[in-house]
Amino acid sequence: PTLLLALPIPVFVALGLWQLDRAEQKREQAQVLAERAAMPAFELTALVTDPETLRSRKLQARGVFDAGGQILIENRRHGNRTGFHVITPLRIDGSDLRVLVNRGWIPAASDGSPAPAPVPDGSVTVTGESHIPSSPALILHGGADSAKDWGVRWPYLTVDLYVAAFGHPTQPVVILQAPEDDGEFLRSWPREMPKEGMHLGYAIQWLAFALIA
């Protein structure tokens, strides 16, 4: 029995130290992202090859909105109401390159139809935070080609799906348009930062197990 209790102790200690290391990594990641958020806005012109370099950066782009490429992301909630996120491609000045802009939230009517989402005319300058959209854990469609059949209302967004559906060269990041930019849509973008608390809790748990043993 003494051996059975003694053998797990180094394992528990190692797991506790590993969680402390993970907490330190999350702390460093949060610091890097905070420093990026404080940097001046990065202006999107040429195609970005590594979107991770722009995570949490402020972005700026100049161009003309492409109304024909606008889509709505369904089942986006604000408070107790269901609505849509309005995704409009901006054709960047001097190129055929697009960047997707999340222009904000609009409510759904009682029959599920979206509120009007007019597209501004002429050249505009868009500012906002960068976002790298990802697919949900459970996917019920048959692949990238299925997005071509979704029409205007999409269940979720990734840049790869958008490119497969519309064919335009597109930046690998989405601009979450700043609330102070022109437009009547609701824009509330909670910033997700790496959190160390969970790992500290696990570390205390594993070290407590070692102490108990």
GROMACS .gro file of C-alpha atoms in nm:
model
  213
    1PRO     CA    1   0.000   0.000   0.000
    2THR     CA    2   0.286   0.240   0.075
    3LEU     CA    3   0.433   0.180  -0.269
    4LEU     CA    4   0.095   0.219  -0.434
    5LEU     CA    5   0.059   0.561  -0.272
    6ALA     CA    6   0.421   0.665  -0.329
    7LEU     CA    7   0.442   0.582  -0.699
    8PRO     CA    8   0.177   0.834  -0.817
    9ILE     CA    9   0.334   1.124  -0.624
   10PRO     CA   10   0.595   1.219  -0.889
   11VAL     CA   11   0.325   1.183  -1.156
   12PHE     CA   12   0.095   1.422  -0.968
   13VAL     CA   13   0.381   1.668  -0.915
   14ALA     CA   14   0.479   1.650  -1.284
   15LEU     CA   15   0.118   1.715  -1.390
   16GLY     CA   16   0.098   2.011  -1.153
   17LEU     CA   17   0.419   2.161  -1.292
   18TRP     CA   18   0.297   2.103  -1.646
   19GLN     CA   19  -0.022   2.298  -1.571
   20LEU     CA   20   0.185   2.580  -1.419
   21ASP     CA   21   0.385   2.589  -1.742
   22ARG     CA   22   0.064   2.600  -1.945
   23ALA     CA   23  -0.057   2.891  -1.730
   24GLU     CA   24   0.268   3.076  -1.805
   25GLN     CA   25   0.222   3.013  -2.176
   26LYS     CA   26  -0.132   3.153  -2.165
   27ARG     CA   27  -0.004   3.456  -1.971
   28GLU     CA   28   0.259   3.521  -2.239
   29GLN     CA   29   0.004   3.476  -2.519
   30ALA     CA   30  -0.230   3.726  -2.354
   31GLN     CA   31   0.054   3.975  -2.324
   32VAL     CA   32   0.145   3.936  -2.692
   33LEU     CA   33  -0.217   3.980  -2.801
   34ALA     CA   34  -0.257   4.288  -2.580
   35GLU     CA   35   0.057   4.440  -2.732
   36ARG     CA   36  -0.075   4.370  -3.083
   37ALA     CA   37  -0.409   4.531  -3.000
   38ALA     CA   38  -0.225   4.848  -2.894
   39MET     CA   39  -0.037   4.875  -3.226
   40PRO     CA   40  -0.150   5.110  -3.505
   41ALA     CA   41  -0.398   4.970  -3.754
   42PHE     CA   42  -0.249   4.742  -4.019
   43GLU     CA   43  -0.362   4.845  -4.367
   44LEU     CA   44  -0.469   4.554  -4.586
   45THR     CA   45  -0.342   4.581  -4.942
   46ALA     CA   46  -0.157   4.272  -5.069
   47LEU     CA   47  -0.273   3.920  -4.981
   48VAL     CA   48  -0.170   3.813  -4.631
   49THR     CA   49   0.004   3.476  -4.628
   50ASP     CA   50   0.000   3.409  -4.252
   51PRO     CA   51  -0.322   3.523  -4.083
   52GLU     CA   52  -0.187   3.439  -3.735
   53THR     CA   53   0.043   3.741  -3.758
   54LEU     CA   54  -0.271   3.961  -3.762
   55ARG     CA   55  -0.459   3.792  -3.478
   56SER     CA   56  -0.591   4.064  -3.241
   57ARG     CA   57  -0.450   4.341  -3.464
   58LYS     CA   58  -0.650   4.645  -3.564
   59LEU     CA   59  -0.707   4.646  -3.939
   60GLN     CA   60  -0.790   4.906  -4.199
   61ALA     CA   61  -0.893   4.864  -4.562
   62ARG     CA   62  -1.004   5.100  -4.836
   63GLY     CA   63  -1.227   5.003  -5.124
   64VAL     CA   64  -1.581   4.948  -5.247
   65PHE     CA   65  -1.834   4.710  -5.096
   66ASP     CA   66  -1.949   4.429  -5.327
   67ALA     CA   67  -2.323   4.400  -5.265
   68GLY     CA   68  -2.349   4.088  -5.481
   69GLY     CA   69  -2.125   3.894  -5.244
   70GLN     CA   70  -2.305   3.983  -4.920
   71ILE     CA   71  -2.420   3.695  -4.700
   72LEU     CA   72  -2.592   3.664  -4.363
   73ILE     CA   73  -2.480   3.430  -4.084
   74GLU     CA   74  -2.786   3.280  -3.916
   75ASN     CA   75  -2.871   3.226  -3.550
   76ARG     CA   76  -2.650   3.501  -3.407
   77ARG     CA   77  -2.795   3.605  -3.071
   78HIS     CA   78  -2.790   3.941  -2.899
   79GLY     CA   79  -2.949   3.930  -2.556
   80ASN     CA   80  -3.276   3.741  -2.594
   81ARG     CA   81  -3.314   3.811  -2.965
   82THR     CA   82  -3.203   3.605  -3.262
   83GLY     CA   83  -3.061   3.769  -3.568
   84PHE     CA   84  -2.789   3.766  -3.830
   85HIS     CA   85  -2.435   3.888  -3.879
   86VAL     CA   86  -2.397   4.083  -4.202
   87ILE     CA   87  -2.087   3.978  -4.398
   88THR     CA   88  -2.001   4.205  -4.692
   89PRO     CA   89  -1.689   4.173  -4.908
   90LEU     CA   90  -1.486   4.489  -4.963
   91ARG     CA   91  -1.297   4.502  -5.291
   92ILE     CA   92  -0.965   4.658  -5.195
   93ASP     CA   93  -0.862   4.962  -5.398
   94GLY     CA   94  -0.627   4.887  -5.686
   95SER     CA   95  -0.687   4.513  -5.695
   96ASP     CA   96  -0.944   4.238  -5.736
   97LEU     CA   97  -0.866   4.122  -5.382
   98ARG     CA   98  -1.151   4.112  -5.128
   99VAL     CA   99  -1.160   4.126  -4.751
  100LEU     CA  100  -1.472   4.011  -4.570
  101VAL     CA  101  -1.620   4.266  -4.332
  102ASN     CA  102  -1.855   4.169  -4.051
  103ARG     CA  103  -2.063   4.486  -4.048
  104GLY     CA  104  -2.258   4.390  -3.736
  105TRP     CA  105  -2.578   4.231  -3.612
  106ILE     CA  106  -2.931   4.279  -3.742
  107PRO     CA  107  -3.247   4.134  -3.581
  108ALA     CA  108  -3.472   3.869  -3.728
  109ALA     CA  109  -3.845   3.930  -3.772
  110SER     CA  110  -4.107   3.703  -3.617
  111ASP     CA  111  -4.111   3.492  -3.934
  112GLY     CA  112  -3.732   3.452  -3.923
  113SER     CA  113  -3.658   3.691  -4.208
  114PRO     CA  114  -3.371   3.938  -4.159
  115ALA     CA  115  -3.403   4.312  -4.120
  116PRO     CA  116  -3.285   4.520  -4.419
  117ALA     CA  117  -2.906   4.533  -4.462
  118PRO     CA  118  -2.831   4.800  -4.725
  119VAL     CA  119  -2.481   4.820  -4.868
  120PRO     CA  120  -2.309   5.164  -4.882
  121ASP     CA  121  -2.219   5.299  -5.226
  122GLY     CA  122  -1.885   5.441  -5.330
  123SER     CA  123  -1.541   5.420  -5.179
  124VAL     CA  124  -1.522   5.362  -4.804
  125THR     CA  125  -1.256   5.313  -4.539
  126VAL     CA  126  -1.326   5.029  -4.296
  127THR     CA  127  -1.153   4.986  -3.961
  128GLY     CA  128  -1.193   4.715  -3.700
  129GLU     CA  129  -1.042   4.414  -3.528
  130SER     CA  130  -0.911   4.108  -3.706
  131HIS     CA  131  -1.093   3.778  -3.677
  132ILE     CA  132  -1.000   3.434  -3.811
  133PRO     CA  133  -1.328   3.241  -3.844
  134SER     CA  134  -1.331   2.865  -3.798
  135SER     CA  135  -1.585   2.594  -3.863
  136PRO     CA  136  -1.788   2.443  -3.576
  137ALA     CA  137  -1.686   2.115  -3.417
  138LEU     CA  138  -1.981   1.933  -3.576
  139ILE     CA  139  -2.026   1.984  -3.950
  140LEU     CA  140  -2.337   1.852  -4.124
  141HIS     CA  141  -2.264   1.961  -4.480
  142GLY     CA  142  -2.083   1.767  -4.751
  143GLY     CA  143  -1.779   1.986  -4.809
  144ALA     CA  144  -1.675   2.320  -4.954
  145ASP     CA  145  -1.899   2.284  -5.261
  146SER     CA  146  -2.211   2.273  -5.045
  147ALA     CA  147  -2.165   2.642  -4.961
  148LYS     CA  148  -2.258   2.721  -5.320
  149ASP     CA  149  -2.611   2.600  -5.243
  150TRP     CA  150  -2.656   2.797  -4.920
  151GLY     CA  151  -2.764   3.112  -5.099
  152VAL     CA  152  -2.756   3.429  -4.888
  153ARG     CA  153  -2.815   3.273  -4.544
  154TRP     CA  154  -2.523   3.067  -4.412
  155PRO     CA  155  -2.504   2.860  -4.091
  156TYR     CA  156  -2.144   2.970  -4.028
  157LEU     CA  157  -1.850   3.131  -4.207
  158THR     CA  158  -1.496   3.036  -4.300
  159VAL     CA  159  -1.289   3.217  -4.560
  160ASP     CA  160  -1.224   2.891  -4.747
  161LEU     CA  161  -1.597   2.827  -4.782
  162TYR     CA  162  -1.653   3.182  -4.906
  163VAL     CA  163  -1.379   3.151  -5.168
  164ALA     CA  164  -1.524   2.814  -5.279
  165ALA     CA  165  -1.869   2.972  -5.320
  166PHE     CA  166  -1.772   3.301  -5.487
  167GLY     CA  167  -1.429   3.239  -5.638
  168HIS     CA  168  -1.274   3.578  -5.560
  169PRO     CA  169  -0.925   3.604  -5.407
  170THR     CA  170  -0.994   3.690  -5.044
  171GLN     CA  171  -0.787   3.788  -4.742
  172PRO     CA  172  -0.766   3.505  -4.482
  173VAL     CA  173  -0.892   3.735  -4.205
  174VAL     CA  174  -1.227   3.903  -4.144
  175ILE     CA  175  -1.261   4.262  -4.024
  176LEU     CA  176  -1.499   4.304  -3.729
  177GLN     CA  177  -1.605   4.656  -3.816
  178ALA     CA  178  -1.549   4.914  -3.544
  179PRO     CA  179  -1.862   5.045  -3.365
  180GLU     CA  180  -1.760   5.404  -3.442
  181ASP     CA  181  -1.762   5.342  -3.820
  182ASP     CA  182  -2.066   5.454  -4.015
  183GLY     CA  183  -2.360   5.217  -4.019
  184GLU     CA  184  -2.667   5.137  -3.813
  185PHE     CA  185  -2.590   4.773  -3.730
  186LEU     CA  186  -2.517   4.662  -3.375
  187ARG     CA  187  -2.146   4.593  -3.323
  188SER     CA  188  -2.038   4.432  -3.001
  189TRP     CA  189  -1.722   4.227  -3.028
  190PRO     CA  190  -1.613   4.063  -2.700
  191ARG     CA  191  -1.239   4.006  -2.709
  192GLU     CA  192  -1.133   3.651  -2.628
  193MET     CA  193  -0.803   3.644  -2.443
  194PRO     CA  194  -0.608   3.336  -2.326
  195LYS     CA  195  -0.694   3.269  -1.961
  196GLU     CA  196  -0.447   3.124  -1.713
  197GLY     CA  197  -0.695   3.065  -1.428
  198MET     CA  198  -0.811   2.724  -1.547
  199HIS     CA  199  -0.454   2.592  -1.560
  200LEU     CA  200  -0.373   2.734  -1.217
  201GLY     CA  201  -0.677   2.553  -1.079
  202TYR     CA  202  -0.566   2.224  -1.234
  203ALA     CA  203  -0.212   2.275  -1.098
  204ILE     CA  204  -0.347   2.322  -0.745
  205GLN     CA  205  -0.559   2.010  -0.789
  206TRP     CA  206  -0.269   1.788  -0.900
  207LEU     CA  207  -0.033   1.920  -0.631
  208ALA     CA  208  -0.305   1.865  -0.372
  209PHE     CA  209  -0.337   1.504  -0.486
  210ALA     CA  210   0.040   1.466  -0.439
  211LEU     CA  211   0.016   1.613  -0.089
  212ILE     CA  212  -0.273   1.383   0.001
  213ALA     CA  213  -0.084   1.079  -0.127
   0.00000   0.00000   0.00000
